[in-house]
Coordinates of N, CA, C and O in Angstrom, one line a residue:
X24 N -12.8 21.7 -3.3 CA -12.8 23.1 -3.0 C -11.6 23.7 -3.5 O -10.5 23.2 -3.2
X25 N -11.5 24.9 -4.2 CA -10.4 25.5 -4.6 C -9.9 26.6 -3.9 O -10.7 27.3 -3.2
X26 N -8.8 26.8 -3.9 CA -8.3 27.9 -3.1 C -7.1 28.7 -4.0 O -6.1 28.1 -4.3
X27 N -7.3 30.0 -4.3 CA -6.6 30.7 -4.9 C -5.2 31.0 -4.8 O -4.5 31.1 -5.9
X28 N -4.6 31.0 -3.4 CA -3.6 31.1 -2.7 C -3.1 29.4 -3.3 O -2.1 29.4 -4.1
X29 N -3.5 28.4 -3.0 CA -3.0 27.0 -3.2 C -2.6 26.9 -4.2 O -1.5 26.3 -4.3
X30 N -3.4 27.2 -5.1 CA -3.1 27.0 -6.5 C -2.4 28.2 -7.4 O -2.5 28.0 -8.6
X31 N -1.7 29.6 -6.8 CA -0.6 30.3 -7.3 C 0.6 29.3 -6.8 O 1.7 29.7 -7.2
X32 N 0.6 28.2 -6.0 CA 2.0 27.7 -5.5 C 2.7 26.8 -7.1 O 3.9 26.4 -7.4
X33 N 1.7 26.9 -7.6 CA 1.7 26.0 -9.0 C 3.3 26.8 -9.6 O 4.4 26.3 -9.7
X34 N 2.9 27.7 -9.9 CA 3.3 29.1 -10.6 C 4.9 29.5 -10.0 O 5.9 29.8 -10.6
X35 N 4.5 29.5 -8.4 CA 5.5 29.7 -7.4 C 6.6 28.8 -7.4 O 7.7 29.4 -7.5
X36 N 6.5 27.2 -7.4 CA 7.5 26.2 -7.2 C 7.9 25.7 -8.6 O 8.5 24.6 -8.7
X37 N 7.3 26.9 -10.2 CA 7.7 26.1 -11.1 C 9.2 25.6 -11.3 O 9.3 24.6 -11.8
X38 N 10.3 26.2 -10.8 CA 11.4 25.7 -10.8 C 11.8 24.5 -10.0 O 12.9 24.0 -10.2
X39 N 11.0 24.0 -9.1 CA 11.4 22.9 -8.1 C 11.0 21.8 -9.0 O 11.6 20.8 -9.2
X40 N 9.8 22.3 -9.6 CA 9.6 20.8 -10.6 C 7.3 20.7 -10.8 O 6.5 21.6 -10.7
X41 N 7.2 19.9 -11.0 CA 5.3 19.4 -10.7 C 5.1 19.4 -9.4 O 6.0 19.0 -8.6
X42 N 4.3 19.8 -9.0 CA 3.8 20.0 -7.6 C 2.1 19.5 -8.0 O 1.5 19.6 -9.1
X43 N 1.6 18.7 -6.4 CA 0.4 18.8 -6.7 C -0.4 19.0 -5.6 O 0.1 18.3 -4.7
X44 N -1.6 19.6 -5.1 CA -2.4 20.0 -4.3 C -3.4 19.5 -3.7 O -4.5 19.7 -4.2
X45 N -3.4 18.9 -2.7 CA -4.6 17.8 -2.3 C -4.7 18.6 -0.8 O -3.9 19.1 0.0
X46 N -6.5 18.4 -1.1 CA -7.5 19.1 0.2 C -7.0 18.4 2.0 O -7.4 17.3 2.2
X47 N -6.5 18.9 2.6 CA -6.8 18.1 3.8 C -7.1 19.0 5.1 O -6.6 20.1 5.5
X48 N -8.1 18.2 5.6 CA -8.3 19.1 7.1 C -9.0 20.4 6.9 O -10.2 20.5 6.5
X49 N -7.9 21.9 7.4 CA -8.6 22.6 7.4 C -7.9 22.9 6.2 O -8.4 24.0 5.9
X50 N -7.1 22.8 5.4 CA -5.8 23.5 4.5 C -5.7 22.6 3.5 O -6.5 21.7 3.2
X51 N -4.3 22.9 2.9 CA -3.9 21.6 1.9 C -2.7 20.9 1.9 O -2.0 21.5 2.7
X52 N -2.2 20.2 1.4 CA -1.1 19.6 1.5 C -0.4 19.8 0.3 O -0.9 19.2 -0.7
X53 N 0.7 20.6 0.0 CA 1.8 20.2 -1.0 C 2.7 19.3 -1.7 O 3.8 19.2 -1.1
X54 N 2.6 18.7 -2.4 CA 3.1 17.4 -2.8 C 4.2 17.5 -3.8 O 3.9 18.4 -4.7
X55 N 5.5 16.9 -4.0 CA 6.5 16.8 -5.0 C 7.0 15.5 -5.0 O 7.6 15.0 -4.0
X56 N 6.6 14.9 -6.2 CA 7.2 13.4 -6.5 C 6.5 12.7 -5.3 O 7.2 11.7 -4.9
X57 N 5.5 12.7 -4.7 CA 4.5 11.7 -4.1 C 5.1 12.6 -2.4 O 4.4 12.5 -1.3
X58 N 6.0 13.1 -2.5 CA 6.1 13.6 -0.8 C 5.7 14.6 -0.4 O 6.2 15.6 -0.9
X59 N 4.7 14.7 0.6 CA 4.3 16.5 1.1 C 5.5 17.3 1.8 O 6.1 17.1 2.9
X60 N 5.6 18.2 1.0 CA 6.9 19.0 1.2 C 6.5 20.3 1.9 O 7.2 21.1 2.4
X61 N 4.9 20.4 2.1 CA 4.4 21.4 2.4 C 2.8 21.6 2.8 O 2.0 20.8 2.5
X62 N 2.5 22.7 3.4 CA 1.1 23.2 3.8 C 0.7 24.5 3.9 O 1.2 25.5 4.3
X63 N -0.5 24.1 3.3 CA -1.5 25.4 3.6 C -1.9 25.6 4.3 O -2.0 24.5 4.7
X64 N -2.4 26.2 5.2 CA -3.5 26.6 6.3 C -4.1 28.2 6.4 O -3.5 29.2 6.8
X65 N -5.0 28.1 6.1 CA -5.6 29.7 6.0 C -4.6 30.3 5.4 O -3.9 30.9 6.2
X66 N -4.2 30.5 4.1 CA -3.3 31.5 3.6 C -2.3 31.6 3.5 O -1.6 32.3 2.7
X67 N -1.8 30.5 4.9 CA -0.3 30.8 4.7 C 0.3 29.6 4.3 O -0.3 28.5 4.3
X68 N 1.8 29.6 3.9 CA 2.3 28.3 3.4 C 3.3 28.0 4.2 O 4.1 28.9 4.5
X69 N 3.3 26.9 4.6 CA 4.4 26.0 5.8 C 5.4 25.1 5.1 O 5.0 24.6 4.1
X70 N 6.6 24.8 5.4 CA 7.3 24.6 4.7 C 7.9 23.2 5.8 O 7.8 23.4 7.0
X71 N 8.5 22.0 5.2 CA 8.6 21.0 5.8 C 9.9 21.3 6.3 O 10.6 21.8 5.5
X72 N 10.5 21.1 7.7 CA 11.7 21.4 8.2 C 12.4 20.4 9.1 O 11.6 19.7 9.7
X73 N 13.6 20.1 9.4 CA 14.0 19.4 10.6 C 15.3 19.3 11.1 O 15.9 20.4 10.9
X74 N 15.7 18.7 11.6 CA 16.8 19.2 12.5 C 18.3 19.9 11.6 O 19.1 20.8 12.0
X75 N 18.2 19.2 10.0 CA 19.4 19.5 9.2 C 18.8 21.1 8.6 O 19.6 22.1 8.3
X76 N 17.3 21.1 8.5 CA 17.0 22.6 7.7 C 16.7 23.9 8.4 O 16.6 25.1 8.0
X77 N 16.5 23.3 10.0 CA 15.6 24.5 11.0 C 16.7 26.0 11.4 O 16.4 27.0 12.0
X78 N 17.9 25.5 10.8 CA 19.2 26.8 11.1 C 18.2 27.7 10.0 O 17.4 28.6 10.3
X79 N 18.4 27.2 8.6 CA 17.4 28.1 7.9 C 16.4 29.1 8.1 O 16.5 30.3 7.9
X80 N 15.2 28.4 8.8 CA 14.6 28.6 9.4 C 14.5 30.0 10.6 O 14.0 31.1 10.7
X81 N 15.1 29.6 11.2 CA 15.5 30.2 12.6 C 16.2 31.0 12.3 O 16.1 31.8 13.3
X82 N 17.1 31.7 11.4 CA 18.1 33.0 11.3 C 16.8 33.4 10.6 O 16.9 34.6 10.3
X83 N 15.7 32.9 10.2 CA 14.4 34.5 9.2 C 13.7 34.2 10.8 O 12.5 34.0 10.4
X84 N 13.6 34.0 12.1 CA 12.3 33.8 13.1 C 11.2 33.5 12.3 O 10.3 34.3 12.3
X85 N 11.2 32.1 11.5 CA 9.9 32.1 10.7 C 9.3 31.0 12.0 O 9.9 30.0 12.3
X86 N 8.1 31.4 12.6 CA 7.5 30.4 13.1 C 7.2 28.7 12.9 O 7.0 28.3 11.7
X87 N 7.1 28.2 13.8 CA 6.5 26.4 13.2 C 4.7 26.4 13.2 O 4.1 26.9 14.1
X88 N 4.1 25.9 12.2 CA 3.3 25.8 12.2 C 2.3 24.7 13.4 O 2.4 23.5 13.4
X89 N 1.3 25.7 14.7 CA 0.8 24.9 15.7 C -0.2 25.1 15.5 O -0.5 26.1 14.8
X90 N -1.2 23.7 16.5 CA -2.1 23.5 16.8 C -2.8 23.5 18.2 O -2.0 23.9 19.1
X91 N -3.5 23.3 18.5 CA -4.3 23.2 19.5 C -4.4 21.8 19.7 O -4.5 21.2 18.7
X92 N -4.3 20.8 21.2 CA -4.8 19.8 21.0 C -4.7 19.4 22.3 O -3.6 19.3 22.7
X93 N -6.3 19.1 23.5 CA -6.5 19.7 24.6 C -5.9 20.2 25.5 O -5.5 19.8 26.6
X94 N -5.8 21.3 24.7 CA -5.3 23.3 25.6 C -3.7 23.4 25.5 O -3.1 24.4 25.9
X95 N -3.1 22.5 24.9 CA -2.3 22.7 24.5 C -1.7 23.2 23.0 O -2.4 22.9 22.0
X96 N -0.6 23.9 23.0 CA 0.4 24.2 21.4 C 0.6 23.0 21.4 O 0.9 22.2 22.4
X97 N 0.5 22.8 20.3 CA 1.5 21.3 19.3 C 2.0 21.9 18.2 O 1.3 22.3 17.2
X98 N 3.4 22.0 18.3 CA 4.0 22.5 17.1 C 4.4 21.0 16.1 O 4.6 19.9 16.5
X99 N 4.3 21.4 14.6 CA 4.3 20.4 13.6 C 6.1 20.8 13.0 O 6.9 21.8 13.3
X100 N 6.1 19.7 12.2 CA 7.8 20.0 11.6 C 7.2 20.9 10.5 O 6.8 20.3 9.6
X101 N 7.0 21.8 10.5 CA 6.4 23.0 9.4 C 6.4 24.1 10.3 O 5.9 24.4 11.4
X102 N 7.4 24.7 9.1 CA 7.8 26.5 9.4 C 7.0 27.0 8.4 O 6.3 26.4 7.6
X103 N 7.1 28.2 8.4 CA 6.3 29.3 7.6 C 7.6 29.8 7.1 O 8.7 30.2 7.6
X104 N 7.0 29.7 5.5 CA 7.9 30.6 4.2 C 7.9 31.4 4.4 O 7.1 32.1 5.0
X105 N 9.6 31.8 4.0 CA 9.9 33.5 3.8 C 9.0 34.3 3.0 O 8.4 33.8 2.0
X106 N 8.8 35.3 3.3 CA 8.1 36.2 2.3 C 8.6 36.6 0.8 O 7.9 37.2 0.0
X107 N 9.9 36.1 0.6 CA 10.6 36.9 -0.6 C 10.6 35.2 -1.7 O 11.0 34.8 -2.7
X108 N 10.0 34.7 -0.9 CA 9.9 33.0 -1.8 C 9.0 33.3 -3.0 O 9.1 32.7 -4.1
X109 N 7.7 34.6 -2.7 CA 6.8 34.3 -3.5 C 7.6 35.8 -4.5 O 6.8 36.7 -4.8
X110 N 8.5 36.0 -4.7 CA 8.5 37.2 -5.5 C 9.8 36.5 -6.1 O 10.0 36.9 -7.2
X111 N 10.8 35.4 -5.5 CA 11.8 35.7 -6.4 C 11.3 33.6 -6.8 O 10.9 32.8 -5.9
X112 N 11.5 33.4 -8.0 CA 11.2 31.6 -8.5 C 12.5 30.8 -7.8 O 12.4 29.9 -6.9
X113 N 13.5 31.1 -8.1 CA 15.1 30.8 -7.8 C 14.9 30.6 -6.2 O 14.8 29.4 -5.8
X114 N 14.7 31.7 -5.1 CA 14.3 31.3 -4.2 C 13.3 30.5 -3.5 O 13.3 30.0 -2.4
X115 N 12.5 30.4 -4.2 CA 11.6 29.2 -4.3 C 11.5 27.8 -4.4 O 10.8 27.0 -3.7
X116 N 12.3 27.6 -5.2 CA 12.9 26.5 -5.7 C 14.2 26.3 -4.9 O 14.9 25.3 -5.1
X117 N 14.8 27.5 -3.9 CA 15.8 26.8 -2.9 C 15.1 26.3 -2.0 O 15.2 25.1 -1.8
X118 N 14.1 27.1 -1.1 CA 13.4 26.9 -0.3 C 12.2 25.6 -0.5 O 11.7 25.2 0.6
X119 N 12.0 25.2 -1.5 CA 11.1 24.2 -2.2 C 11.9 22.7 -1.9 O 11.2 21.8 -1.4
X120 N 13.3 22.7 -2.1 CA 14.4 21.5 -2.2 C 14.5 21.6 -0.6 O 14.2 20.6 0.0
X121 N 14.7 22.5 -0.2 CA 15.3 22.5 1.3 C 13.9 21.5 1.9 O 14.1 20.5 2.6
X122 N 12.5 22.1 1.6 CA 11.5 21.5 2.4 C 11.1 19.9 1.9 O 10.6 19.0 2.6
X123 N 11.5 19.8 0.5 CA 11.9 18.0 0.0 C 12.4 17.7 0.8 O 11.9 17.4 1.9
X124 N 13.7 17.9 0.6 CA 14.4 16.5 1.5 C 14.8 16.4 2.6 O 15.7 15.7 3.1
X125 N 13.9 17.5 3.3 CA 13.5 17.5 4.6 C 12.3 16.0 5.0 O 12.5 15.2 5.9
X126 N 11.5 16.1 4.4 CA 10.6 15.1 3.9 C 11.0 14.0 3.4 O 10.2 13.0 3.6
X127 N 12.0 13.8 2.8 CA 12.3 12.2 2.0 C 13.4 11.7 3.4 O 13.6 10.6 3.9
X128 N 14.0 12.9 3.7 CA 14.6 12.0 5.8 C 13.8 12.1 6.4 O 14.5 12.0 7.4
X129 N 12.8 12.3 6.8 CA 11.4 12.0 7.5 C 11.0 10.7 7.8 O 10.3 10.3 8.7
X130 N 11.6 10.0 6.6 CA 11.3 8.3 6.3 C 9.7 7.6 6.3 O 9.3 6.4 6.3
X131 N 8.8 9.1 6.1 CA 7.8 8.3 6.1 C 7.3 8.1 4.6 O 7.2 9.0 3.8
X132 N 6.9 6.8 4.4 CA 6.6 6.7 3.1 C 5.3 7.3 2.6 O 4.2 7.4 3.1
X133 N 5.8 7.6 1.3 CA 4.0 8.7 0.4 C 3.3 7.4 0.7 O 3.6 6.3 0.8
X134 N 1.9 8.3 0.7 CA 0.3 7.4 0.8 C 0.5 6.5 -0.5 O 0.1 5.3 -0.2
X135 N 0.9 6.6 -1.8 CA 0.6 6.0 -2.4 C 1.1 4.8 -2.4 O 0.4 3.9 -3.0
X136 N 2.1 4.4 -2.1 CA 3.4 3.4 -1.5 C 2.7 2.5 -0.3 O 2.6 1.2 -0.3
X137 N 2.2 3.5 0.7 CA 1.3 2.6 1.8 C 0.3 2.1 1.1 O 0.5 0.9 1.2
X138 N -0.9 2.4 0.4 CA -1.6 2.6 -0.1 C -1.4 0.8 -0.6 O -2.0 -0.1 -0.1
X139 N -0.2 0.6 -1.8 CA 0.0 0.0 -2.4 C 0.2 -1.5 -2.2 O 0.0 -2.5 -2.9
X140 N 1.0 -1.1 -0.8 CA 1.9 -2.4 -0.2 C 0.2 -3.0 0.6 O -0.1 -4.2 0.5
X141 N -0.7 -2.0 1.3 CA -1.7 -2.1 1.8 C -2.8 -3.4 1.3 O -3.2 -4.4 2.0
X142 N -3.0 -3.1 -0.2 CA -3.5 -3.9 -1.1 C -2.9 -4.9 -1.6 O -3.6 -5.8 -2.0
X143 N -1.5 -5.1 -1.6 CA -1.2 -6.0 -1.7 C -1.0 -7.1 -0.5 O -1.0 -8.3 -0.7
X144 N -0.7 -6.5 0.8 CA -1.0 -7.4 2.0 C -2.5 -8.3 1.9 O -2.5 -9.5 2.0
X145 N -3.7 -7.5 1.7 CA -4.9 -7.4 1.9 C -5.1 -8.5 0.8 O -5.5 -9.5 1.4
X146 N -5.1 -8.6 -0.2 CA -4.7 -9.7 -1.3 C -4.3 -10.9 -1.2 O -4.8 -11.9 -1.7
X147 N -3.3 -10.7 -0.3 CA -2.4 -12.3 0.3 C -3.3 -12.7 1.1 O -3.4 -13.9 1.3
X148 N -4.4 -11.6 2.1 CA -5.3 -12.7 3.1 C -6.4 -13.7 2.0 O -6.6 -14.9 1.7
X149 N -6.8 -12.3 1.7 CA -7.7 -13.1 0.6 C -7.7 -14.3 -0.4 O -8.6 -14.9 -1.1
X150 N -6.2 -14.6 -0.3 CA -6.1 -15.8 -1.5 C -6.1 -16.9 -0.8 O -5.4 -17.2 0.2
X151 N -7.1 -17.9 -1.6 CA -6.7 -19.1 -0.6 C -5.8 -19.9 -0.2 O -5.2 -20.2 -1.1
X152 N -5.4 -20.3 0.9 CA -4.2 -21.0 1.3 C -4.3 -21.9 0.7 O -5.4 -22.5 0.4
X153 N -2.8 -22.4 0.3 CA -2.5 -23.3 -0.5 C -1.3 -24.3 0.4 O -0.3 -23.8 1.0
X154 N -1.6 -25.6 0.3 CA -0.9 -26.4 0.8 C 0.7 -26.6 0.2 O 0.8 -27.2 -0.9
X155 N 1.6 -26.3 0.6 CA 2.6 -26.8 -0.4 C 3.2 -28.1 -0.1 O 3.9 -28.3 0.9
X156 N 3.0 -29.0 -1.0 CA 3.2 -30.1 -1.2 C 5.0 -30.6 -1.7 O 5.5 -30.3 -2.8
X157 N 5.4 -31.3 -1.0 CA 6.6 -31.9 -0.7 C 6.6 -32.0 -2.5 O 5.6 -32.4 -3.1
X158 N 7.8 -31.7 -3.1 CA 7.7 -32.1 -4.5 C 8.5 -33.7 -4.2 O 9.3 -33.8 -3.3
X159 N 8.2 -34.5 -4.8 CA 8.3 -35.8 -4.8 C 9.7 -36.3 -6.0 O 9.8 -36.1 -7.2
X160 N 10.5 -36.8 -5.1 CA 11.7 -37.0 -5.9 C 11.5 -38.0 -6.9 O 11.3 -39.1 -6.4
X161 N 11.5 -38.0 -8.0 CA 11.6 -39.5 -9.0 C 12.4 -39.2 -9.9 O 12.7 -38.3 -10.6
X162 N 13.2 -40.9 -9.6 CA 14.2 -41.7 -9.6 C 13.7 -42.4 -11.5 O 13.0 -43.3 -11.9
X163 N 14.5 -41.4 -12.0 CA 14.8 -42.6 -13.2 C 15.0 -43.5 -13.8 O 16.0 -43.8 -14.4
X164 N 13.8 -44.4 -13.8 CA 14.0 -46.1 -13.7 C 14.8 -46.0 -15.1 O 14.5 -45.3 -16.1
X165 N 16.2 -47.4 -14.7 CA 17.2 -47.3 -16.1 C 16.2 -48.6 -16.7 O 15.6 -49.5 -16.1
X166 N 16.2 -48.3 -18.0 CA 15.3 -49.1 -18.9 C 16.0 -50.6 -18.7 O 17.2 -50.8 -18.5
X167 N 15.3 -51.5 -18.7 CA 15.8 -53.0 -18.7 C 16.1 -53.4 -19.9 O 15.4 -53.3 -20.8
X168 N 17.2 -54.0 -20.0 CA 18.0 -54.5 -21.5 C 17.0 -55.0 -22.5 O 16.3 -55.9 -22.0
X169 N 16.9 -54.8 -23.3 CA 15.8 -55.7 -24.1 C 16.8 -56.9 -24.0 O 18.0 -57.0 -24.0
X170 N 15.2 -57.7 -23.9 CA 15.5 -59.5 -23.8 C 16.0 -59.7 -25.0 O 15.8 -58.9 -25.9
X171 N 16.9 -61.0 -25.1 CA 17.4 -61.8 -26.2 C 15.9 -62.2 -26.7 O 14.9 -62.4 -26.0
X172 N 16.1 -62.3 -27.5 CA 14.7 -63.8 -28.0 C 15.7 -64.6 -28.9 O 16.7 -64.1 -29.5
X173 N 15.4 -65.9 -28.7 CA 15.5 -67.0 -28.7 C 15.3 -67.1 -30.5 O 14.2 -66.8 -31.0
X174 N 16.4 -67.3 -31.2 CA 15.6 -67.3 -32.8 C 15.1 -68.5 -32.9 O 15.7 -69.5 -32.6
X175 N 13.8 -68.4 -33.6 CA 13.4 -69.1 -33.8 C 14.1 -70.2 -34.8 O 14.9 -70.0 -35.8
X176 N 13.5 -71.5 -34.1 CA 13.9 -72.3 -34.3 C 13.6 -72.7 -36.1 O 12.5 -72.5 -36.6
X177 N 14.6 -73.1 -36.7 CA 13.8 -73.2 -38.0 C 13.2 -75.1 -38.0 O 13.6 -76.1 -37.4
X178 N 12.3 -75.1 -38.8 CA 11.8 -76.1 -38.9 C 12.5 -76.8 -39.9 O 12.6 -76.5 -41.0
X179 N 12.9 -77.9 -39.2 CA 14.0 -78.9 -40.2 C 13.0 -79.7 -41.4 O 12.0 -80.3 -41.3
X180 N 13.4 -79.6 -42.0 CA 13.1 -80.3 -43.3 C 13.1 -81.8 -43.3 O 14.3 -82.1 -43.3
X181 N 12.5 -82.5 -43.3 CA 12.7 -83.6 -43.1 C 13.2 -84.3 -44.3 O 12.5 -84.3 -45.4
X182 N 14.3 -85.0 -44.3 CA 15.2 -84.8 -45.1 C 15.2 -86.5 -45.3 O 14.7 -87.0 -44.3
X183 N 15.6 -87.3 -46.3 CA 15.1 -88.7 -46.4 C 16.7 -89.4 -46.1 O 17.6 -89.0 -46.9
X184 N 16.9 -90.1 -45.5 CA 18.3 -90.8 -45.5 C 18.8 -91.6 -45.9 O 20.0 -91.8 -45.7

């Protein structure tokens, strides 16, 4: 499903770097270098925040992005972008770094990383166990001297006296 608004962020965050867009829920997820730095939800864009970025935040009153979840608010670490993000790129790309490495101290690892380690756990069940066998020490037998032989005897001539 495409969404118009998601896909000007392209345009929006060109100075922060590649960005990429993946569907989730009711909105989308913002992605830089494998980390979601960000969200869509109906129109508006949420920006990843936390305790080192939320002063930011809190001197514009930009709200946290909530939910509902029975009958209660649940607020998410996502604030809502300034307005002046989508008119100036430079601010963008402040606001874009601020909501990274908000996300890369988050410590949680991109899906594709889980993903990865995932399949490779999943792999190790699947291979058959293998017994590991005592490697067996051998002792380099020292070669035994070659035997004398006995020269042969020569056959005497029988000789007349």
């Amino acid at each position: 499903m495409k969404n118009a608004f998601a896909d000007s962020l392209h345009e929006t965050f060109e100075r922060l770097g590649r960005i990429d867009i993946r569907r989730m829920f009711s909105g989308f997820g913002i992605y830089h270098e494998g980390r979601m730095f960000a969200l869509v939800i109906r129109d508006t864009l949420y920006l990843k925040s936390d305790a080192e970025s939320a002063a930011h935040f809190d001197r514009l009153n930009l709200a946290p992005f909530t939910y509902e979840r029975q009958g209660q608010q649940m607020p998410m670490s996502y604030r809502e972008a300034p307005p002046e993000l989508f008119e100036d790129r430079e601010e963008a790309a402040l606001w874009g770094r601020r909501a990274y490495e908000a996300a890369l101290r988050s410590g949680t690892v991109p899906k594709a990383v889980r993903k990865a380690a995932a399949a490779k756990k999943a792999a190790a069940k699947k291979a058959p166990a293998t017994k590991k066998v005592a490697a067996k020490k051998t002792v380099a037998k020292k070669a035994a001297p070659a035997r004398k032989t006995a020269p042969a005897k020569k056959a005497r001539k029988a000789t007349p006296r």
